[in-house]
Amino acid sequence: MEKMPISKAFTLMESGPVVLVTTTDGNKNNVMTISWTMVMDFTPIFAMTTGSWNYSFAALRKTKECVISIPTVDMLDKVIGVGTCSGADTDKFEKFMLTPVKGKHVKAPLIKECLANIECKVVDIVEKHNIVVLEGVAAYFDNARKEKRTVHAVGDGTFIVDGRKLNRKKMMRAKLPAGL
Amino acid sequence: MEKMPISKAFTLMESGPVVLVTTTDGNKNNVMTISWTMVMDFTPIFAMTTGSWNYSFAALRKTKECVISIPTVDMLDKVIGVGTCSGADTDKFEKFMLTPVKGKHVKAPLIKECLANIECKVVDIVEKHNIVVLEGVAAYFDNARKEKRTVHAVGDGTFIVDGRKLNRKKMMRAKLPAGL
């Protein structure tokens, strides 16, 4: 996993991949599956919808830290497994053989097996709408990984795998931040 | 375009496709391209990030109504065109040959050429974060359309086209609302 410029971290999230979000309560690491996320502007600011129905939420609220880990299609069954059990009674890192890796800025762990990881601080919680606003503070990408296709939840139990990539950089030049 | 149950409208949005959002100020229809959206729970409540930098925002704020239209990959260059000019000086429906269709619940138009349309009411604007919270009130899907692949913006001028679809309904049954 190599470090990538934090200014480019939004490009890991904007396409809407299913992500894993790790937390720690100081004693135990936990991880949840989230597909309700949103990029906010060309910045490392992200929103996600979650609340007390997720066991991770207590640690997220207490520590104000998490890591967004981006899995690929070969990890789909693990990702669904993580999303369909609870950290209240399960050590999900152990059960799904995910390897926690120490981050630099937050205590929540990166996941070694994922394509990318973003260390995040909670900057706000919009209680009325269960929206957690996160700021990415460091990002990492595993260039050596062969499988780079992410998956997108449809919401009905089906998932769309990344297909072809189309380049429209030229058409969009005027709308993009410099350096992208 | 056939009507679809509004309870399933979130399945049109959860994968994170680039969408068009239409508004009307009473005199003129307008349309913007948005990829910063988020599903909120298994409901027809959606968030999007936008603000006064979009000309459409004034009409959205005034009328508290819009339509989310979901284009497919064959429409990508139009979608980028819509996103790189302004309704302040352009009739985008005319320029990009989009056909406005009258909705039932809002004055903003559906777009005939799109795969799906969701009539929406603005239920809140979280000014601090430029988040607009929308409630879908009616949804439509064009079953007759051959091309059904949507596109996902990466944010750097490249776009990911929908690839294979994987079915994990059985694994996810316990987590999904009934009837999906």
GROMACS .gro file of N, CA and C in nm, chain A residues 23-30 55 59 62-63 91 93 107 109:
model
   48
   23THR      N    1  -1.347   0.093   1.288
   23THR     CA    2  -1.338   0.176   1.409
   23THR      C    3  -1.263   0.096   1.514
   24THR      N    4  -1.226   0.163   1.623
   24THR     CA    5  -1.177   0.091   1.739
   24THR      C    6  -1.230   0.162   1.863
   25ASP      N    7  -1.263   0.086   1.964
   25ASP     CA    8  -1.308   0.150   2.088
   25ASP      C    9  -1.194   0.155   2.190
   26GLY      N   10  -1.073   0.128   2.141
   26GLY     CA   11  -0.958   0.130   2.231
   26GLY      C   12  -0.914  -0.013   2.263
   27ASN      N   13  -1.013  -0.101   2.276
   27ASN     CA   14  -0.983  -0.242   2.305
   27ASN      C   15  -0.998  -0.330   2.182
   28LYS      N   16  -1.105  -0.305   2.108
   28LYS     CA   17  -1.139  -0.398   2.001
   28LYS      C   18  -1.164  -0.322   1.871
   29ASN      N   19  -1.107  -0.376   1.763
   29ASN     CA   20  -1.136  -0.323   1.631
   29ASN      C   21  -1.271  -0.373   1.583
   30ASN      N   22  -1.340  -0.292   1.504
   30ASN     CA   23  -1.465  -0.337   1.444
   30ASN      C   24  -1.471  -0.285   1.301
   55TYR      N   25  -2.353  -0.113   1.538
   55TYR     CA   26  -2.276  -0.125   1.661
   55TYR      C   27  -2.152  -0.036   1.657
   59ALA      N   28  -1.849   0.368   1.881
   59ALA     CA   29  -1.704   0.394   1.875
   59ALA      C   30  -1.675   0.514   1.784
   62LYS      N   31  -1.761   0.821   1.976
   62LYS     CA   32  -1.672   0.843   2.091
   62LYS      C   33  -1.531   0.887   2.045
   63THR      N   34  -1.478   0.817   1.945
   63THR     CA   35  -1.338   0.842   1.906
   63THR      C   36  -1.328   0.948   1.798
   91ASP      N   37  -1.595  -1.096   1.647
   91ASP     CA   38  -1.471  -1.029   1.608
   91ASP      C   39  -1.462  -1.043   1.456
   93PHE      N   40  -1.280  -0.895   1.227
   93PHE     CA   41  -1.148  -0.906   1.165
   93PHE      C   42  -1.103  -1.053   1.165
  107LYS      N   43  -0.658   0.589   1.526
  107LYS     CA   44  -0.634   0.459   1.590
  107LYS      C   45  -0.708   0.346   1.522
  109PRO      N   46  -0.798   0.085   1.245
  109PRO     CA   47  -0.700   0.021   1.156
  109PRO      C   48  -0.734   0.031   1.007
   0.00000   0.00000   0.00000
